Each structure stands twice: as structure tokens, then as C-alpha cells.
Amino acid sequence: RTSNCVYLITCKTCQKMYVGETKNTLLVRFTQHRYNILRRKGTNTHLVQHFLIHGWQSVTATVLESNSDWTAQQRKWAERLWIMRLDTAHPGGLNEAKPRAVSSS
């Protein structure tokens, strides 16, 4: 039920992680990821490719941080910080690219 959040998807098989952000509830966004994996949509992403191999049943999702007052830009900023903090950029993780350093300006 948490919305406007940064979340973590973890593969229970190999522990690789993906950090994402959503204005929607985590349940809605998690369902979108699941749909993409089961319907093989967005197969060019590391996240979808990974779970096509490991199976959707090996997925867990957790809210890392949420704030009902975040703007889209603030949410993206928090996502980048978590990607760097947890080192979830490919190849060690499932995020697409290593984010640039985030400035407070």
C-alpha cells in the first residue's frame, strides 16, 4: 500500500538486486514488473532477462524509502542514491546503468 517510494527487488536464487521508484503503490508497480516478465515485454532490460531465467517466483520486493511529499525529481534522486548505496548497477546488479553522482543543487 506504500506509494511514492523507492523499492528493492531481490532475486532469492542469487541475491542480485534492482532498485526502482514509483509514484504508484508498490503493489501496482510490482504487478507491472511481473506482467512484463510473464509476457516477455521489455526483454532488453537486465531485470526482465534475469527473471526470465530465474523465474518470477524467486522475486521479493521491499520498500526502501517513501515520502508522500516527494516530487518526481526527488523520488528519482532518492532512487539514484539507493542504486549507488546498494551497488545495483549492472553487472553486479540488475539496474541498467551506474547513475551519475547526485548533487544537492
mmCIF file with all atom_site columns, N, CA and C in Angstrom, residues 55-100:
data_model
loop_
_atom_site.group_PDB
_atom_site.id
_atom_site.type_symbol
_atom_site.label_atom_id
_atom_site.label_alt_id
_atom_site.label_comp_id
_atom_site.label_asym_id
_atom_site.label_entity_id
_atom_site.label_seq_id
_atom_site.pdbx_PDB_ins_code
_atom_site.Cartn_x
_atom_site.Cartn_y
_atom_site.Cartn_z
_atom_site.occupancy
_atom_site.B_iso_or_equiv
_atom_site.pdbx_formal_charge
_atom_site.auth_seq_id
_atom_site.auth_comp_id
_atom_site.auth_asym_id
_atom_site.auth_atom_id
_atom_site.pdbx_PDB_model_num
ATOM 1   N N  . GLY A 1 55  ? 13.034 -17.189 -13.003 1.00 0.00 ? 55  GLY A N  1
ATOM 2   C CA . GLY A 1 55  ? 11.625 -17.383 -12.669 1.00 0.00 ? 55  GLY A CA 1
ATOM 3   C C  . GLY A 1 55  ? 11.084 -16.307 -11.753 1.00 0.00 ? 55  GLY A C  1
ATOM 4   N N  . TRP A 1 56  ? 9.850  -15.946 -11.999 1.00 0.00 ? 56  TRP A N  1
ATOM 5   C CA . TRP A 1 56  ? 9.201  -14.884 -11.230 1.00 0.00 ? 56  TRP A CA 1
ATOM 6   C C  . TRP A 1 56  ? 9.040  -15.262 -9.759  1.00 0.00 ? 56  TRP A C  1
ATOM 7   N N  . GLN A 1 57  ? 8.897  -16.535 -9.467  1.00 0.00 ? 57  GLN A N  1
ATOM 8   C CA . GLN A 1 57  ? 8.678  -16.969 -8.084  1.00 0.00 ? 57  GLN A CA 1
ATOM 9   C C  . GLN A 1 57  ? 9.883  -16.708 -7.183  1.00 0.00 ? 57  GLN A C  1
ATOM 10  N N  . SER A 1 58  ? 11.021 -16.369 -7.768  1.00 0.00 ? 58  SER A N  1
ATOM 11  C CA . SER A 1 58  ? 12.212 -16.099 -6.948  1.00 0.00 ? 58  SER A CA 1
ATOM 12  C C  . SER A 1 58  ? 12.373 -14.618 -6.604  1.00 0.00 ? 58  SER A C  1
ATOM 13  N N  . VAL A 1 59  ? 11.302 -13.838 -6.754  1.00 0.00 ? 59  VAL A N  1
ATOM 14  C CA . VAL A 1 59  ? 11.356 -12.388 -6.554  1.00 0.00 ? 59  VAL A CA 1
ATOM 15  C C  . VAL A 1 59  ? 10.791 -11.986 -5.191  1.00 0.00 ? 59  VAL A C  1
ATOM 16  N N  . THR A 1 60  ? 11.474 -11.058 -4.526  1.00 0.00 ? 60  THR A N  1
ATOM 17  C CA . THR A 1 60  ? 10.896 -10.387 -3.360  1.00 0.00 ? 60  THR A CA 1
ATOM 18  C C  . THR A 1 60  ? 10.997 -8.881  -3.588  1.00 0.00 ? 60  THR A C  1
ATOM 19  N N  . ALA A 1 61  ? 10.070 -8.138  -3.020  1.00 0.00 ? 61  ALA A N  1
ATOM 20  C CA . ALA A 1 61  ? 10.079 -6.676  -3.147  1.00 0.00 ? 61  ALA A CA 1
ATOM 21  C C  . ALA A 1 61  ? 9.920  -6.048  -1.768  1.00 0.00 ? 61  ALA A C  1
ATOM 22  N N  . THR A 1 62  ? 10.672 -4.978  -1.548  1.00 0.00 ? 62  THR A N  1
ATOM 23  C CA . THR A 1 62  ? 10.683 -4.293  -0.261  1.00 0.00 ? 62  THR A CA 1
ATOM 24  C C  . THR A 1 62  ? 10.753 -2.791  -0.502  1.00 0.00 ? 62  THR A C  1
ATOM 25  N N  . VAL A 1 63  ? 10.019 -2.025  0.286   1.00 0.00 ? 63  VAL A N  1
ATOM 26  C CA . VAL A 1 63  ? 10.128 -0.566  0.228   1.00 0.00 ? 63  VAL A CA 1
ATOM 27  C C  . VAL A 1 63  ? 11.395 -0.159  0.969   1.00 0.00 ? 63  VAL A C  1
ATOM 28  N N  . LEU A 1 64  ? 12.234 0.625   0.304   1.00 0.00 ? 64  LEU A N  1
ATOM 29  C CA . LEU A 1 64  ? 13.451 1.139   0.933   1.00 0.00 ? 64  LEU A CA 1
ATOM 30  C C  . LEU A 1 64  ? 13.201 2.472   1.619   1.00 0.00 ? 64  LEU A C  1
ATOM 31  N N  . GLU A 1 65  ? 12.387 3.299   0.967   1.00 0.00 ? 65  GLU A N  1
ATOM 32  C CA . GLU A 1 65  ? 12.149 4.648   1.476   1.00 0.00 ? 65  GLU A CA 1
ATOM 33  C C  . GLU A 1 65  ? 10.892 5.186   0.808   1.00 0.00 ? 65  GLU A C  1
ATOM 34  N N  . SER A 1 66  ? 10.108 5.958   1.543   1.00 0.00 ? 66  SER A N  1
ATOM 35  C CA . SER A 1 66  ? 8.933  6.589   0.947   1.00 0.00 ? 66  SER A CA 1
ATOM 36  C C  . SER A 1 66  ? 8.706  7.950   1.587   1.00 0.00 ? 66  SER A C  1
ATOM 37  N N  . ASN A 1 67  ? 8.050  8.815   0.824   1.00 0.00 ? 67  ASN A N  1
ATOM 38  C CA . ASN A 1 67  ? 7.737  10.149  1.308   1.00 0.00 ? 67  ASN A CA 1
ATOM 39  C C  . ASN A 1 67  ? 6.566  10.660  0.484   1.00 0.00 ? 67  ASN A C  1
ATOM 40  N N  . SER A 1 68  ? 5.436  10.865  1.107   1.00 0.00 ? 68  SER A N  1
ATOM 41  C CA . SER A 1 68  ? 4.237  11.286  0.378   1.00 0.00 ? 68  SER A CA 1
ATOM 42  C C  . SER A 1 68  ? 4.394  12.665  -0.253  1.00 0.00 ? 68  SER A C  1
ATOM 43  N N  . ASP A 1 69  ? 5.370  13.438  0.189   1.00 0.00 ? 69  ASP A N  1
ATOM 44  C CA . ASP A 1 69  ? 5.580  14.787  -0.340  1.00 0.00 ? 69  ASP A CA 1
ATOM 45  C C  . ASP A 1 69  ? 6.603  14.860  -1.470  1.00 0.00 ? 69  ASP A C  1
ATOM 46  N N  . TRP A 1 70  ? 7.246  13.746  -1.816  1.00 0.00 ? 70  TRP A N  1
ATOM 47  C CA . TRP A 1 70  ? 8.251  13.767  -2.873  1.00 0.00 ? 70  TRP A CA 1
ATOM 48  C C  . TRP A 1 70  ? 7.677  14.192  -4.211  1.00 0.00 ? 70  TRP A C  1
ATOM 49  N N  . THR A 1 71  ? 8.441  14.998  -4.932  1.00 0.00 ? 71  THR A N  1
ATOM 50  C CA . THR A 1 71  ? 8.151  15.252  -6.339  1.00 0.00 ? 71  THR A CA 1
ATOM 51  C C  . THR A 1 71  ? 8.785  14.116  -7.138  1.00 0.00 ? 71  THR A C  1
ATOM 52  N N  . ALA A 1 72  ? 8.476  14.038  -8.422  1.00 0.00 ? 72  ALA A N  1
ATOM 53  C CA . ALA A 1 72  ? 9.077  13.001  -9.272  1.00 0.00 ? 72  ALA A CA 1
ATOM 54  C C  . ALA A 1 72  ? 10.599 13.132  -9.261  1.00 0.00 ? 72  ALA A C  1
ATOM 55  N N  . GLN A 1 73  ? 11.101 14.354  -9.303  1.00 0.00 ? 73  GLN A N  1
ATOM 56  C CA . GLN A 1 73  ? 12.547 14.581  -9.303  1.00 0.00 ? 73  GLN A CA 1
ATOM 57  C C  . GLN A 1 73  ? 13.182 14.122  -7.990  1.00 0.00 ? 73  GLN A C  1
ATOM 58  N N  . GLN A 1 74  ? 12.537 14.388  -6.876  1.00 0.00 ? 74  GLN A N  1
ATOM 59  C CA . GLN A 1 74  ? 13.069 13.960  -5.581  1.00 0.00 ? 74  GLN A CA 1
ATOM 60  C C  . GLN A 1 74  ? 13.074 12.434  -5.464  1.00 0.00 ? 74  GLN A C  1
ATOM 61  N N  . ARG A 1 75  ? 12.042 11.810  -6.013  1.00 0.00 ? 75  ARG A N  1
ATOM 62  C CA . ARG A 1 75  ? 11.960 10.346  -5.993  1.00 0.00 ? 75  ARG A CA 1
ATOM 63  C C  . ARG A 1 75  ? 13.080 9.744   -6.826  1.00 0.00 ? 75  ARG A C  1
ATOM 64  N N  . LYS A 1 76  ? 13.329 10.317  -8.012  1.00 0.00 ? 76  LYS A N  1
ATOM 65  C CA . LYS A 1 76  ? 14.424 9.854   -8.875  1.00 0.00 ? 76  LYS A CA 1
ATOM 66  C C  . LYS A 1 76  ? 15.778 10.043  -8.183  1.00 0.00 ? 76  LYS A C  1
ATOM 67  N N  . TRP A 1 77  ? 15.927 11.148  -7.505  1.00 0.00 ? 77  TRP A N  1
ATOM 68  C CA . TRP A 1 77  ? 17.159 11.432  -6.774  1.00 0.00 ? 77  TRP A CA 1
ATOM 69  C C  . TRP A 1 77  ? 17.390 10.369  -5.701  1.00 0.00 ? 77  TRP A C  1
ATOM 70  N N  . ALA A 1 78  ? 16.342 10.049  -4.938  1.00 0.00 ? 78  ALA A N  1
ATOM 71  C CA . ALA A 1 78  ? 16.443 9.021   -3.900  1.00 0.00 ? 78  ALA A CA 1
ATOM 72  C C  . ALA A 1 78  ? 16.761 7.661   -4.520  1.00 0.00 ? 78  ALA A C  1
ATOM 73  N N  . GLU A 1 79  ? 16.157 7.363   -5.673  1.00 0.00 ? 79  GLU A N  1
ATOM 74  C CA . GLU A 1 79  ? 16.443 6.104   -6.368  1.00 0.00 ? 79  GLU A CA 1
ATOM 75  C C  . GLU A 1 79  ? 17.924 6.012   -6.728  1.00 0.00 ? 79  GLU A C  1
ATOM 76  N N  . ARG A 1 80  ? 18.476 7.077   -7.301  1.00 0.00 ? 80  ARG A N  1
ATOM 77  C CA . ARG A 1 80  ? 19.893 7.071   -7.678  1.00 0.00 ? 80  ARG A CA 1
ATOM 78  C C  . ARG A 1 80  ? 20.795 6.857   -6.463  1.00 0.00 ? 80  ARG A C  1
ATOM 79  N N  . LEU A 1 81  ? 20.436 7.494   -5.353  1.00 0.00 ? 81  LEU A N  1
ATOM 80  C CA . LEU A 1 81  ? 21.228 7.307   -4.132  1.00 0.00 ? 81  LEU A CA 1
ATOM 81  C C  . LEU A 1 81  ? 21.216 5.847   -3.686  1.00 0.00 ? 81  LEU A C  1
ATOM 82  N N  . TRP A 1 82  ? 20.055 5.206   -3.730  1.00 0.00 ? 82  TRP A N  1
ATOM 83  C CA . TRP A 1 82  ? 19.956 3.802   -3.330  1.00 0.00 ? 82  TRP A CA 1
ATOM 84  C C  . TRP A 1 82  ? 20.694 2.889   -4.309  1.00 0.00 ? 82  TRP A C  1
ATOM 85  N N  . ILE A 1 83  ? 20.639 3.201   -5.603  1.00 0.00 ? 83  ILE A N  1
ATOM 86  C CA . ILE A 1 83  ? 21.379 2.398   -6.593  1.00 0.00 ? 83  ILE A CA 1
ATOM 87  C C  . ILE A 1 83  ? 22.869 2.449   -6.279  1.00 0.00 ? 83  ILE A C  1
ATOM 88  N N  . MET A 1 84  ? 23.360 3.631   -5.968  1.00 0.00 ? 84  MET A N  1
ATOM 89  C CA . MET A 1 84  ? 24.781 3.765   -5.627  1.00 0.00 ? 84  MET A CA 1
ATOM 90  C C  . MET A 1 84  ? 25.095 3.105   -4.285  1.00 0.00 ? 84  MET A C  1
ATOM 91  N N  . ARG A 1 85  ? 24.241 3.311   -3.300  1.00 0.00 ? 85  ARG A N  1
ATOM 92  C CA . ARG A 1 85  ? 24.462 2.767   -1.957  1.00 0.00 ? 85  ARG A CA 1
ATOM 93  C C  . ARG A 1 85  ? 24.498 1.235   -1.965  1.00 0.00 ? 85  ARG A C  1
ATOM 94  N N  . LEU A 1 86  ? 23.582 0.618   -2.724  1.00 0.00 ? 86  LEU A N  1
ATOM 95  C CA . LEU A 1 86  ? 23.497 -0.850  -2.756  1.00 0.00 ? 86  LEU A CA 1
ATOM 96  C C  . LEU A 1 86  ? 24.266 -1.461  -3.921  1.00 0.00 ? 86  LEU A C  1
ATOM 97  N N  . ASP A 1 87  ? 24.846 -0.598  -4.766  1.00 0.00 ? 87  ASP A N  1
ATOM 98  C CA . ASP A 1 87  ? 25.637 -1.043  -5.921  1.00 0.00 ? 87  ASP A CA 1
ATOM 99  C C  . ASP A 1 87  ? 24.848 -2.024  -6.795  1.00 0.00 ? 87  ASP A C  1
ATOM 100 N N  . THR A 1 88  ? 23.666 -1.577  -7.238  1.00 0.00 ? 88  THR A N  1
ATOM 101 C CA . THR A 1 88  ? 22.783 -2.455  -8.010  1.00 0.00 ? 88  THR A CA 1
ATOM 102 C C  . THR A 1 88  ? 22.876 -2.257  -9.518  1.00 0.00 ? 88  THR A C  1
ATOM 103 N N  . ALA A 1 89  ? 23.844 -1.456  -9.975  1.00 0.00 ? 89  ALA A N  1
ATOM 104 C CA . ALA A 1 89  ? 24.020 -1.279  -11.423 1.00 0.00 ? 89  ALA A CA 1
ATOM 105 C C  . ALA A 1 89  ? 24.633 -2.541  -12.022 1.00 0.00 ? 89  ALA A C  1
ATOM 106 N N  . HIS A 1 90  ? 24.250 -2.845  -13.254 1.00 0.00 ? 90  HIS A N  1
ATOM 107 C CA . HIS A 1 90  ? 24.793 -3.990  -13.984 1.00 0.00 ? 90  HIS A CA 1
ATOM 108 C C  . HIS A 1 90  ? 26.300 -3.798  -14.154 1.00 0.00 ? 90  HIS A C  1
ATOM 109 N N  . PRO A 1 91  ? 27.135 -4.789  -14.001 1.00 0.00 ? 91  PRO A N  1
ATOM 110 C CA . PRO A 1 91  ? 26.828 -6.216  -13.979 1.00 0.00 ? 91  PRO A CA 1
ATOM 111 C C  . PRO A 1 91  ? 26.602 -6.801  -12.583 1.00 0.00 ? 91  PRO A C  1
ATOM 112 N N  . GLY A 1 92  ? 26.932 -6.072  -11.529 1.00 0.00 ? 92  GLY A N  1
ATOM 113 C CA . GLY A 1 92  ? 26.751 -6.626  -10.189 1.00 0.00 ? 92  GLY A CA 1
ATOM 114 C C  . GLY A 1 92  ? 25.303 -6.710  -9.750  1.00 0.00 ? 92  GLY A C  1
ATOM 115 N N  . GLY A 1 93  ? 24.475 -5.839  -10.322 1.00 0.00 ? 93  GLY A N  1
ATOM 116 C CA . GLY A 1 93  ? 23.052 -5.812  -10.001 1.00 0.00 ? 93  GLY A CA 1
ATOM 117 C C  . GLY A 1 93  ? 22.229 -5.780  -11.266 1.00 0.00 ? 93  GLY A C  1
ATOM 118 N N  . LEU A 1 94  ? 20.949 -5.457  -11.133 1.00 0.00 ? 94  LEU A N  1
ATOM 119 C CA . LEU A 1 94  ? 20.026 -5.533  -12.265 1.00 0.00 ? 94  LEU A CA 1
ATOM 120 C C  . LEU A 1 94  ? 19.588 -4.180  -12.806 1.00 0.00 ? 94  LEU A C  1
ATOM 121 N N  . ASN A 1 95  ? 20.085 -3.080  -12.223 1.00 0.00 ? 95  ASN A N  1
ATOM 122 C CA . ASN A 1 95  ? 19.782 -1.770  -12.797 1.00 0.00 ? 95  ASN A CA 1
ATOM 123 C C  . ASN A 1 95  ? 20.593 -1.572  -14.066 1.00 0.00 ? 95  ASN A C  1
ATOM 124 N N  . GLU A 1 96  ? 20.067 -0.781  -14.975 1.00 0.00 ? 96  GLU A N  1
ATOM 125 C CA . GLU A 1 96  ? 20.642 -0.646  -16.309 1.00 0.00 ? 96  GLU A CA 1
ATOM 126 C C  . GLU A 1 96  ? 22.008 0.019   -16.348 1.00 0.00 ? 96  GLU A C  1
ATOM 127 N N  . ALA A 1 97  ? 22.177 1.110   -15.649 1.00 0.00 ? 97  ALA A N  1
ATOM 128 C CA . ALA A 1 97  ? 23.443 1.847   -15.757 1.00 0.00 ? 97  ALA A CA 1
ATOM 129 C C  . ALA A 1 97  ? 23.808 2.421   -14.407 1.00 0.00 ? 97  ALA A C  1
ATOM 130 N N  . LYS A 1 98  ? 25.084 2.588   -14.201 1.00 0.00 ? 98  LYS A N  1
ATOM 131 C CA . LYS A 1 98  ? 25.547 3.211   -12.963 1.00 0.00 ? 98  LYS A CA 1
ATOM 132 C C  . LYS A 1 98  ? 25.138 4.685   -13.006 1.00 0.00 ? 98  LYS A C  1
ATOM 133 N N  . PRO A 1 99  ? 24.367 5.145   -12.030 1.00 0.00 ? 99  PRO A N  1
ATOM 134 C CA . PRO A 1 99  ? 23.928 6.542   -12.057 1.00 0.00 ? 99  PRO A CA 1
ATOM 135 C C  . PRO A 1 99  ? 25.084 7.488   -11.779 1.00 0.00 ? 99  PRO A C  1
ATOM 136 N N  . ARG A 1 100 ? 24.960 8.672   -12.348 1.00 0.00 ? 100 ARG A N  1
ATOM 137 C CA . ARG A 1 100 ? 25.955 9.705   -12.066 1.00 0.00 ? 100 ARG A CA 1
ATOM 138 C C  . ARG A 1 100 ? 25.804 10.145  -10.616 1.00 0.00 ? 100 ARG A C  1
#
